[in-house]
Each structure stands twice: as structure tokens, then as C-alpha cells.
Amino acid sequence: MQDLVNRLFKVEPGEWPKLLQFGLFGLMLQTGMGIGFAAGDAAFLTHVGAGQLPVIFLLTPAVMLVYTALFSYLLVRFSIDRVVEVTLGLLIAGGAILWGLIEVGLPKPFDNWLYYALKLYLAMWYIGLYTLFWNFTDTYFDIQDAKRLFPLFAAFCALGTTLGALVVSLLAGVIPMHAFMLVWAGVALATAPVAEMLRRRWTRIADSDADLDGESGDVRTQFLRVAQTFKSSPYAVTLVLTLFVTLLMTNLAEYQYSTVLQKGRGEAELAALFGQLYAATNIFNLVICLFVFNRLVTRAGVRNVALILPLSYFAVFAYFFVAGGEWAAFAAFFAYHGVLTSIEYNNQNLLFNATPSAVKRPFRTVVEGLAEPLASLLAGGFLLMAAKTADMRELSGIGVVLGAVLVAVVLALRHFYPAAMEANMRRGWLNFGDPDLARPVFAPAAAEALKAKAAEPDSSAAAAARWLLHAHAARPSEHSDGDEAESEATKAFAAKLNDPSPSVRKYALTALVSVVGPGDIGLVGPLVANLPTMDRASRRTILEILAAIGDVEAIPPLLNAAARLSPRELRAVEALLAGLGEAAIPRLMQALGHDLTPYRARAVAARALSTLSHAQFLSQLDRLVSEELGETGPRLAIAERFEAEADRSPAISLLAHAYRQRIAESVDFTLELLALGGRLPDFDLLIVSLHSANPKVRGNAIEAVAAGVDHATWKKLEPLITRRGVAAGGAEGDLMSLLKMAVDTAHGFEAAAAAQALRDLVPPAELAACLRGGIEPDMPAIFRDSFTTLLGLDPDDRPTVVDLVAAIRARPELAQGSIEAQVALAERATATPAARKPVELVLPGRSWWLSRADIDEVAARYPDLALAMLKSQDTRAYAA
């Protein structure tokens, strides 16, 4: 039953306490709001009349100017928590004061002015409480949780408004209208403990990797940053224009339905009608928020949902224009308090997420507190002039025109939304690739000293000075075509590549650079075999030699070897492959579709193919993405099954972890394909953001993916990218069959881990038959030796790669590296300590060792291991 409820409302296990507590806060705020609006509107229309609504529209900006200035000051000076406390205090005091003044009965004309003050008070809190609640709630959820849960919070708010309106509708004939202001104050008093509970129980989330409260406490600075946002972000300008035109139409709709519904009704009758209308529309809002909106925004996307209200307003004003009457007024009321509240306001919460994160809260406060009331000012001024000369049909025609304008503005908003999400991701991660961060800054005296040193005759010190003062430009190697026939000297040097001594091989490589040519294809095999094992300078030399040979048949083994190189060397391999020309395209396409090729290598092939022939790459893109997701999707259920069975063998736990990592690598590879195809923003930025520890940054990246791909692709990507389980219990079927399948796939470490799990679970007599499918003739030595050990054929009884990786993962500084990096470390492990201060790997009954040099070498090739080692020594937060 619990699972059914969770699926129905799209709530993750364990989220209900947080959901219900924030929902209660919204419900209580809006209950008071519903009471105040239903009673206050009836009192204003009865004592003043709908004809004076334009005056309210004109005065609202002045009231909101004061409110926004105070709200913004408190927000940046203290925090959103203190603003909540102040707001509830003002609600309590304001309700009591309004009740007291009306109860006393002021002399004329002050009694009428009091009802103007009441209506302005309602207008202020209509905007203020909405902004307060969503600003407060937004600090506790990222955008992916917001897309699921914010509609539910809106449902609680709608339920609160319904309850408040029903209270007024039922008691309107018994309690005076102004007494409901005192009831509202009582509800606000009861809301204060709920707000305090939320602050104590839950932790806020920073918008980026900067400190949560690290923003400037200077109000002027915040306003200047908001102003700068309008200059730098076309999305922000379009969003404000959308809200502005929406408010124009909303004010026009309120004026029209109020004018129609006021006729022939007294105060109590009008209060009862408004109570019924508010209750009915909020029941609709409740259904939409609970069951429709989150599915609608997931299926259609934030950008497309933004079109619903403009089209609704267009239809309402067209109805007013053609027919008019009370039913048109009811439709306008429904569009305003129904569609606007349940769909548009929910969607605006998500649209605001794409505004620059550094100023999101002050930006929203300024926009909703000032820009929107300016629309009321414009609408009020227009209605004061036009209401005397224009009839309802003419005003409806203006509404139809504004509806068309709003549709056009929202279409522009749709266009800017993906770029705005990408820009927000850039602000949300630590840009370690920014050259400004790596560029040294020298004091004037130091700069002069460097310039003097750089001017000296060539020396190592002069070269270092020139490098520091200027960008270091690498010069590509140039090779002459040479003789196509392989020389005797070349053969002699090639033989030295198989020498066990690294120094001999390094000498041979240095000598080969000057004599190798396109005909020396016999060197490809030993060169590629040496590529992962030599030092950095030798690896660079090997790539230069392979580029000089230019053999496209070297592409498959080169890609397999490249998977163990550093990121810079991977870029060099990419350039090498692109330099081979169009003849390389068939081999690159073959490597792209081969699931046993490591993902790092397939990514290199994808980039090279995109460079060589983007049209060829695009022709294969949909097929590659579909096949990759089709193969990876089922692995999620298998990983969950292995996690559930992890207590049966330590190897199963590592196997589950390896499956999870392979899923993550598959997702990264798929996203890189889509980014190369132009469907997603910059891949490096996207991946860093997706792997961020900050939920806000990660949520923005997921939203960028959701907005950039079609629904069918997103449906496959979503469970993989959001890290949520697919079903309780994982994959069905016999565990032994799943382990044998993992062995047969021959995916390196996964096959070895599954083989070791089978060793722990099956009778010894059946083990050989179970492992036979995983032994391949060209498999890396560390995995071949592991199978030999598991079958009892190794006289030295070496530890398996699984045992070594488990021991490596027991080291805190190495534990968070990828399985791939940990396997590379396991290859370098020795039975005896090597060099100074070796790292001990504790195995059952014995120890193996890693040298510091080997760890540094592997970390240079695998950035995830380097970052894990950095994070183990530093308590600060990092983007990935």
C-alpha cells in the first residue's frame, strides 16, 4: 500500500515527514490567506465597489515598494528564517489592528479609507506570502525534487485556501466580515511553531558550492546585482516580461469578473458566493497539484507548460468578447484563481530556478515585489481612463490582443530556457579548468625580475621565466615521409621495444622518432603494447611515432590502450585519430558500437569521428544512444539485486559497486554523444555539475538534460541519471544465473568479481564450468591471473584483483576512486614493500604494497582518484 501511494504521488521512501511538515506550513499560511481574501473582497466590493479597483491597482506598487524594500533588507541582512518570523508577527498585528479599527467605527471619510487599506493589505500579502513561502521552501529542495514535490506543496496551499474560503462561506451570515481579520491573525499565531519546527528539523541547501549565507549583506549591492542580471541575462528579461504581461491580464480579468459579479448582491451574499468560488477553484487546484502537475511537467517539460496559462487567458477573453455574462465572469475567476494558481505559479517556481543562482532570491523578491505591481499600476491607470468610455466587450478585445502577445513572449522564454540552465550550471561548479585560476599573479617587483631573467641567454632558469610570463605553446612534431621500406635500423630498434628493461625501451623510442615512417606498420603492435606502461615522456613519443606511421588498422588496439592514459594524452590520441583522415571513419564507427571497448576509449572515438565527419556522427547518433540506453537500463535492476544479496559474498558487494559505476560511465558517455550532437550544453560542464555533491548544482544539470532531449530518451535516462531505484528487489531470477551472465560478458573486473562470488557460493566441482565463459585469450594479465587463482592453478597463490581492490578500498585516501583506477593500482601492487613509505594493502593473513610513485602515476591518469585523494586531505566542499 505504501509503495502504491509513493508511486501515485511520486514521493520517494523517507520523504513523507519532510513533505508533510512543509505542506502543513503552506496549508496554514494559505488558510489565513483564504479567510482574509474571501472576507476582505466581499467587504471592499460592498462598501467601496468594483469601480474603485483601478485605484487599488494604482496604489499597489507604492505599498509593494515599501514591502519589498523591507523584505529585501531583512533577507540579505538576516536570512529567510528571520523574514518568516517578522512576516508572521506582522500578520498577527495587522489582523488585530484592522479588526479593532473597523470594530471601533471611524468617522467619515476615514471609514471608506479603511476599506481601501484593507484591500491594499490583502494585495500586499497575496504577493508577499506567496514569495515568502516559495523563497523559504526553495532553500530546502533542488529542482528535481521541486518538480516532484512543489506541486504537492501547492496542493496543500490550495487546500488551505479552500478551508479558509469555506470557513467564510459557512460563517458569513453569523460573523461580521471584519471579524475574520482576527481569525486570520489567530491562524498566523498558530503557524509560528510550525515554521520554527522546520528550521530546526531540516537543513537548507546552498544554490552553489559557495557558502549558503556567503552573499553580500548589503542591500544596495544586491539591487545592483539584480540590475546587472537584466543586462546580462536575456532569459531574466523575458521572464520578467512574461510575468508583467500575465499580471496585466490578471488585473483586467479581476476587474471584469468583479464588475459582473457585484451587480445585485449584498455583502453577505457576495461573501458566500466568493467563498463558494474560492472553494471550488481550489478543489480544482488541489486535484491538479496532487495528481496532474508533476506528471504534466515531467512529460511536457517546464518550457511547454509555460504556454498553458497564456492560451487559457486568450480563450477566456475570447469568451468574454463573444458572449459575456456571468459564465464568462466565472471562467475569468477560474483562470485567475485556478489555472494561474495551480499550473502557472507552480511552473514559475521552476522557471525562476533558471535565473542566476547568485541573485535568485533577491531577483525573485524584486520582480514579484516591484515589477509585478508595476503591471497593476499600468492596468489601474488604463482602467481608470478606459472604464468610463469602453464597455466590457472592448476591454475583452484588448485582453485577446494581450493574450496573443503573452503567447509570443512565452515562446521566446522557451527559447532562452536551456541556455539559462547551462549558464546556471557554470556558476554552480568550481571551474578548475579556468585559465585565470591557474595563471600566476606576480607582484610588480617579481614581474620585473622574471622579465630580466627571461632576457638572459638560454638556460633552464631563463626558459622557466619565459614560461611563467607567456603561454606555453606546444609545437606539433613534424615528420618527413621518409622511405616506405622498413630499414634495417628500424628493425633493430623495434626489437628493443620488447626488452624487459624500461631504459632500453625508452632509448629505442627516442631513436625511432627520427627514422620511422608510414611503412613501419610492424612497429604498431609493440608500440601500442608499451603505451600504457611507459613513463609520460615515452608515452608522448609513442603517440608521435604512431601519428607518423598513420596506420588506420592500429585504431582498435590503440583505443583499448588509450583507456589507461591521462586526460591530456586522451586529447592527443583524439588529435592523432582525427589526423588519420576519412580512412579512419569505419574503424571509429566500429569502436563506437563495441560494448567491450572501455567508455573512455569510446568517448575518444566519438570526438574524433565528430571532428572528421560531423554528418556521419549525426547519422549514427540516435542509434548509438538508443542501443547504449537499451543495454544499460536493465543493469540498474541487476545492480540492485546484487546489492540486496551482498551479504552472501564480499565479491557480490564489489560487483554491485562495479555495476553502478558502469551505469554511471554509460550515462556520461551517452550525454557526451548528445552534447557532441548539439542536443546538450558543454559536456565537461554538464558532467562536473551532474557529479556535484551540491543538490542544487546537480539538479540544475539534470534539468538541462531533461530540457535538451526528447521524452523517449529522457524516459530511459531518468532512472539512470537521478540515481533512483527501479523496483524493490531488483532483477528477478536466480542469483547464480545472474553471476554466470556477468562472468560471460567478459567485462574485466565485473567478470572477475562474479567469478569470485561463484567461487564462494558453488561447489568446487562445478566452479570450472561456471568460469569457462569468462576466460578470453586477449584479456589483461591481472584478470587472467585472477581466474587462474580462483581455479587453484596458480602455484604462487597470488591475491585476485577483487581481493586487491577490496584492500585498496579499505584505504580512506583511495576508497573513493573509480574501480578502473583501483584496478590500475592493483596491477602495480607487489608482495614486498618498494621504495620509501610504501602504502600497505591489508589482505587476509598477509599484506601487499603500493609505492607512492605508483599511486601518483595512476592518479595522474585517473582524475577521479586524484580528486578523491585531495578530498581525503581537505574538509572543504568540492564541485565533484
mmCIF file of N, CA, C and O in Angstrom, residues 585-636:
data_model
loop_
_atom_site.group_PDB
_atom_site.id
_atom_site.type_symbol
_atom_site.label_atom_id
_atom_site.label_comp_id
_atom_site.label_asym_id
_atom_site.label_seq_id
_atom_site.Cartn_x
_atom_site.Cartn_y
_atom_site.Cartn_z
ATOM 1 N N ILE A 585 37.312 6.645 -40.459
ATOM 2 C CA ILE A 585 35.895 6.672 -40.075
ATOM 3 C C ILE A 585 35.312 5.278 -39.838
ATOM 4 O O ILE A 585 34.657 5.044 -38.813
ATOM 5 N N PRO A 586 35.520 4.288 -40.745
ATOM 6 C CA PRO A 586 34.913 2.965 -40.485
ATOM 7 C C PRO A 586 35.386 2.339 -39.171
ATOM 8 O O PRO A 586 34.585 1.769 -38.430
ATOM 9 N N ARG A 587 36.696 2.464 -38.880
ATOM 10 C CA ARG A 587 37.202 1.886 -37.642
ATOM 11 C C ARG A 587 36.657 2.617 -36.413
ATOM 12 O O ARG A 587 36.373 2.006 -35.377
ATOM 13 N N LEU A 588 36.521 3.926 -36.507
ATOM 14 C CA LEU A 588 35.970 4.692 -35.388
ATOM 15 C C LEU A 588 34.516 4.310 -35.130
ATOM 16 O O LEU A 588 34.100 4.162 -33.973
ATOM 17 N N MET A 589 33.754 4.144 -36.187
ATOM 18 C CA MET A 589 32.349 3.752 -36.020
ATOM 19 C C MET A 589 32.251 2.353 -35.431
ATOM 20 O O MET A 589 31.372 2.068 -34.616
ATOM 21 N N GLN A 590 33.182 1.479 -35.824
ATOM 22 C CA GLN A 590 33.193 0.129 -35.262
ATOM 23 C C GLN A 590 33.482 0.172 -33.761
ATOM 24 O O GLN A 590 32.822 -0.508 -32.967
ATOM 25 N N ALA A 591 34.455 0.987 -33.366
ATOM 26 C CA ALA A 591 34.802 1.091 -31.944
ATOM 27 C C ALA A 591 33.663 1.707 -31.136
ATOM 28 O O ALA A 591 33.428 1.318 -29.987
ATOM 29 N N LEU A 592 32.951 2.654 -31.730
ATOM 30 C CA LEU A 592 31.851 3.303 -31.016
ATOM 31 C C LEU A 592 30.763 2.320 -30.632
ATOM 32 O O LEU A 592 30.138 2.450 -29.581
ATOM 33 N N GLY A 593 30.515 1.340 -31.464
ATOM 34 C CA GLY A 593 29.424 0.410 -31.200
ATOM 35 C C GLY A 593 29.845 -0.856 -30.478
ATOM 36 O O GLY A 593 29.014 -1.748 -30.266
ATOM 37 N N HIS A 594 31.114 -0.969 -30.101
ATOM 38 C CA HIS A 594 31.621 -2.187 -29.458
ATOM 39 C C HIS A 594 31.521 -2.041 -27.948
ATOM 40 O O HIS A 594 32.215 -1.235 -27.343
ATOM 41 N N ASP A 595 30.655 -2.838 -27.324
ATOM 42 C CA ASP A 595 30.390 -2.633 -25.890
ATOM 43 C C ASP A 595 31.525 -3.097 -24.990
ATOM 44 O O ASP A 595 31.555 -2.761 -23.804
ATOM 45 N N LEU A 596 32.502 -3.869 -25.508
ATOM 46 C CA LEU A 596 33.642 -4.268 -24.700
ATOM 47 C C LEU A 596 34.761 -3.236 -24.721
ATOM 48 O O LEU A 596 35.704 -3.327 -23.941
ATOM 49 N N THR A 597 34.681 -2.264 -25.619
ATOM 50 C CA THR A 597 35.659 -1.180 -25.640
ATOM 51 C C THR A 597 35.397 -0.272 -24.448
ATOM 52 O O THR A 597 34.250 0.132 -24.214
ATOM 53 N N PRO A 598 36.416 0.073 -23.657
ATOM 54 C CA PRO A 598 36.195 0.939 -22.480
ATOM 55 C C PRO A 598 35.539 2.256 -22.866
ATOM 56 O O PRO A 598 35.765 2.782 -23.967
ATOM 57 N N TYR A 599 34.731 2.790 -21.953
ATOM 58 C CA TYR A 599 33.998 4.019 -22.264
ATOM 59 C C TYR A 599 34.932 5.201 -22.526
ATOM 60 O O TYR A 599 34.629 6.053 -23.354
ATOM 61 N N ARG A 600 36.056 5.258 -21.828
ATOM 62 C CA ARG A 600 36.995 6.351 -22.091
ATOM 63 C C ARG A 600 37.459 6.302 -23.546
ATOM 64 O O ARG A 600 37.605 7.336 -24.203
ATOM 65 N N ALA A 601 37.713 5.081 -24.038
ATOM 66 C CA ALA A 601 38.159 4.935 -25.425
ATOM 67 C C ALA A 601 37.034 5.249 -26.410
ATOM 68 O O ALA A 601 37.252 5.893 -27.450
ATOM 69 N N ARG A 602 35.822 4.820 -26.094
ATOM 70 C CA ARG A 602 34.702 5.103 -26.995
ATOM 71 C C ARG A 602 34.415 6.596 -27.064
ATOM 72 O O ARG A 602 34.019 7.118 -28.111
ATOM 73 N N ALA A 603 34.628 7.297 -25.947
ATOM 74 C CA ALA A 603 34.442 8.745 -25.962
ATOM 75 C C ALA A 603 35.463 9.423 -26.876
ATOM 76 O O ALA A 603 35.144 10.366 -27.605
ATOM 77 N N VAL A 604 36.714 8.932 -26.847
ATOM 78 C CA VAL A 604 37.738 9.466 -27.749
ATOM 79 C C VAL A 604 37.328 9.226 -29.198
ATOM 80 O O VAL A 604 37.450 10.109 -30.056
ATOM 81 N N ALA A 605 36.845 8.007 -29.486
ATOM 82 C CA ALA A 605 36.409 7.686 -30.848
ATOM 83 C C ALA A 605 35.260 8.590 -31.281
ATOM 84 O O ALA A 605 35.209 9.040 -32.436
ATOM 85 N N ALA A 606 34.334 8.869 -30.356
ATOM 86 C CA ALA A 606 33.196 9.734 -30.696
ATOM 87 C C ALA A 606 33.660 11.141 -31.037
ATOM 88 O O ALA A 606 33.202 11.747 -32.019
ATOM 89 N N ARG A 607 34.568 11.675 -30.229
ATOM 90 C CA ARG A 607 35.053 13.031 -30.502
ATOM 91 C C ARG A 607 35.829 13.093 -31.821
ATOM 92 O O ARG A 607 35.700 14.048 -32.583
ATOM 93 N N ALA A 608 36.640 12.079 -32.065
ATOM 94 C CA ALA A 608 37.401 12.070 -33.314
ATOM 95 C C ALA A 608 36.481 11.947 -34.522
ATOM 96 O O ALA A 608 36.667 12.635 -35.541
ATOM 97 N N LEU A 609 35.475 11.082 -34.434
ATOM 98 C CA LEU A 609 34.526 10.929 -35.542
ATOM 99 C C LEU A 609 33.754 12.218 -35.780
ATOM 100 O O LEU A 609 33.543 12.629 -36.922
ATOM 101 N N SER A 610 33.342 12.875 -34.695
ATOM 102 C CA SER A 610 32.622 14.139 -34.837
ATOM 103 C C SER A 610 33.493 15.194 -35.515
ATOM 104 O O SER A 610 32.996 16.013 -36.295
ATOM 105 N N THR A 611 34.787 15.174 -35.228
ATOM 106 C CA THR A 611 35.704 16.127 -35.862
ATOM 107 C C THR A 611 35.905 15.800 -37.337
ATOM 108 O O THR A 611 35.902 16.700 -38.191
ATOM 109 N N LEU A 612 36.080 14.510 -37.636
ATOM 110 C CA LEU A 612 36.328 14.105 -39.015
ATOM 111 C C LEU A 612 35.111 14.305 -39.914
ATOM 112 O O LEU A 612 35.219 14.825 -41.029
ATOM 113 N N SER A 613 33.948 13.881 -39.425
ATOM 114 C CA SER A 613 32.724 13.985 -40.226
ATOM 115 C C SER A 613 31.533 14.096 -39.287
ATOM 116 O O SER A 613 31.017 13.078 -38.814
ATOM 117 N N HIS A 614 31.119 15.335 -39.030
ATOM 118 C CA HIS A 614 30.005 15.529 -38.109
ATOM 119 C C HIS A 614 28.720 14.930 -38.679
ATOM 120 O O HIS A 614 27.877 14.418 -37.934
ATOM 121 N N ALA A 615 28.569 14.975 -39.993
ATOM 122 C CA ALA A 615 27.369 14.397 -40.614
ATOM 123 C C ALA A 615 27.307 12.894 -40.382
ATOM 124 O O ALA A 615 26.244 12.337 -40.082
ATOM 125 N N GLN A 616 28.456 12.207 -40.529
ATOM 126 C CA GLN A 616 28.486 10.769 -40.259
ATOM 127 C C GLN A 616 28.157 10.488 -38.800
ATOM 128 O O GLN A 616 27.445 9.532 -38.478
ATOM 129 N N PHE A 617 28.703 11.309 -37.916
ATOM 130 C CA PHE A 617 28.424 11.123 -36.491
ATOM 131 C C PHE A 617 26.938 11.292 -36.209
ATOM 132 O O PHE A 617 26.335 10.480 -35.497
ATOM 133 N N LEU A 618 26.321 12.344 -36.750
ATOM 134 C CA LEU A 618 24.902 12.582 -36.505
ATOM 135 C C LEU A 618 24.039 11.462 -37.071
ATOM 136 O O LEU A 618 22.990 11.133 -36.501
ATOM 137 N N SER A 619 24.472 10.875 -38.175
ATOM 138 C CA SER A 619 23.680 9.789 -38.764
ATOM 139 C C SER A 619 23.637 8.566 -37.857
ATOM 140 O O SER A 619 22.712 7.750 -37.953
ATOM 141 N N GLN A 620 24.638 8.413 -36.986
ATOM 142 C CA GLN A 620 24.692 7.264 -36.086
ATOM 143 C C GLN A 620 24.221 7.596 -34.668
ATOM 144 O O GLN A 620 24.087 6.698 -33.843
ATOM 145 N N LEU A 621 23.979 8.897 -34.386
ATOM 146 C CA LEU A 621 23.757 9.320 -33.010
ATOM 147 C C LEU A 621 22.537 8.653 -32.380
ATOM 148 O O LEU A 621 22.635 8.083 -31.281
ATOM 149 N N ASP A 622 21.389 8.712 -33.024
ATOM 150 C CA ASP A 622 20.176 8.151 -32.420
ATOM 151 C C ASP A 622 20.322 6.656 -32.170
ATOM 152 O O ASP A 622 19.893 6.142 -31.130
ATOM 153 N N ARG A 623 20.937 5.945 -33.126
ATOM 154 C CA ARG A 623 21.124 4.504 -32.948
ATOM 155 C C ARG A 623 22.051 4.225 -31.765
ATOM 156 O O ARG A 623 21.772 3.344 -30.935
ATOM 157 N N LEU A 624 23.151 4.965 -31.688
ATOM 158 C CA LEU A 624 24.103 4.742 -30.593
ATOM 159 C C LEU A 624 23.469 5.011 -29.235
ATOM 160 O O LEU A 624 23.643 4.239 -28.290
ATOM 161 N N VAL A 625 22.723 6.116 -29.137
ATOM 162 C CA VAL A 625 22.082 6.458 -27.862
ATOM 163 C C VAL A 625 21.042 5.417 -27.482
ATOM 164 O O VAL A 625 20.971 4.967 -26.340
ATOM 165 N N SER A 626 20.241 5.017 -28.451
ATOM 166 C CA SER A 626 19.195 4.033 -28.180
ATOM 167 C C SER A 626 19.795 2.696 -27.741
ATOM 168 O O SER A 626 19.326 2.079 -26.773
ATOM 169 N N GLU A 627 20.828 2.230 -28.447
ATOM 170 C CA GLU A 627 21.439 0.952 -28.089
ATOM 171 C C GLU A 627 22.115 1.024 -26.723
ATOM 172 O O GLU A 627 22.016 0.094 -25.920
ATOM 173 N N GLU A 628 22.804 2.133 -26.452
ATOM 174 C CA GLU A 628 23.504 2.269 -25.174
ATOM 175 C C GLU A 628 22.519 2.251 -24.010
ATOM 176 O O GLU A 628 22.714 1.551 -23.016
ATOM 177 N N LEU A 629 21.443 3.035 -24.116
ATOM 178 C CA LEU A 629 20.467 3.079 -23.029
ATOM 179 C C LEU A 629 19.700 1.765 -22.937
ATOM 180 O O LEU A 629 19.317 1.340 -21.837
ATOM 181 N N GLY A 630 19.474 1.127 -24.074
ATOM 182 C CA GLY A 630 18.778 -0.163 -24.057
ATOM 183 C C GLY A 630 19.572 -1.237 -23.343
ATOM 184 O O GLY A 630 19.007 -2.109 -22.680
ATOM 185 N N GLU A 631 20.906 -1.190 -23.452
ATOM 186 C CA GLU A 631 21.752 -2.169 -22.771
ATOM 187 C C GLU A 631 21.984 -1.803 -21.308
ATOM 188 O O GLU A 631 22.113 -2.675 -20.445
ATOM 189 N N THR A 632 22.041 -0.504 -21.027
ATOM 190 C CA THR A 632 22.366 -0.066 -19.666
ATOM 191 C C THR A 632 21.160 -0.105 -18.740
ATOM 192 O O THR A 632 21.303 -0.392 -17.549
ATOM 193 N N GLY A 633 19.974 0.192 -19.248
ATOM 194 C CA GLY A 633 18.779 0.225 -18.410
ATOM 195 C C GLY A 633 18.586 -1.016 -17.551
ATOM 196 O O GLY A 633 18.417 -0.920 -16.324
ATOM 197 N N PRO A 634 18.626 -2.231 -18.138
ATOM 198 C CA PRO A 634 18.439 -3.438 -17.312
ATOM 199 C C PRO A 634 19.521 -3.639 -16.262
ATOM 200 O O PRO A 634 19.313 -4.347 -15.280
ATOM 201 N N ARG A 635 20.690 -3.042 -16.459
ATOM 202 C CA ARG A 635 21.779 -3.224 -15.491
ATOM 203 C C ARG A 635 21.447 -2.602 -14.137
ATOM 204 O O ARG A 635 21.974 -3.021 -13.108
ATOM 205 N N LEU A 636 20.551 -1.599 -14.137
ATOM 206 C CA LEU A 636 20.184 -0.962 -12.876
ATOM 207 C C LEU A 636 19.472 -1.947 -11.954
ATOM 208 O O LEU A 636 19.757 -2.026 -10.755
#
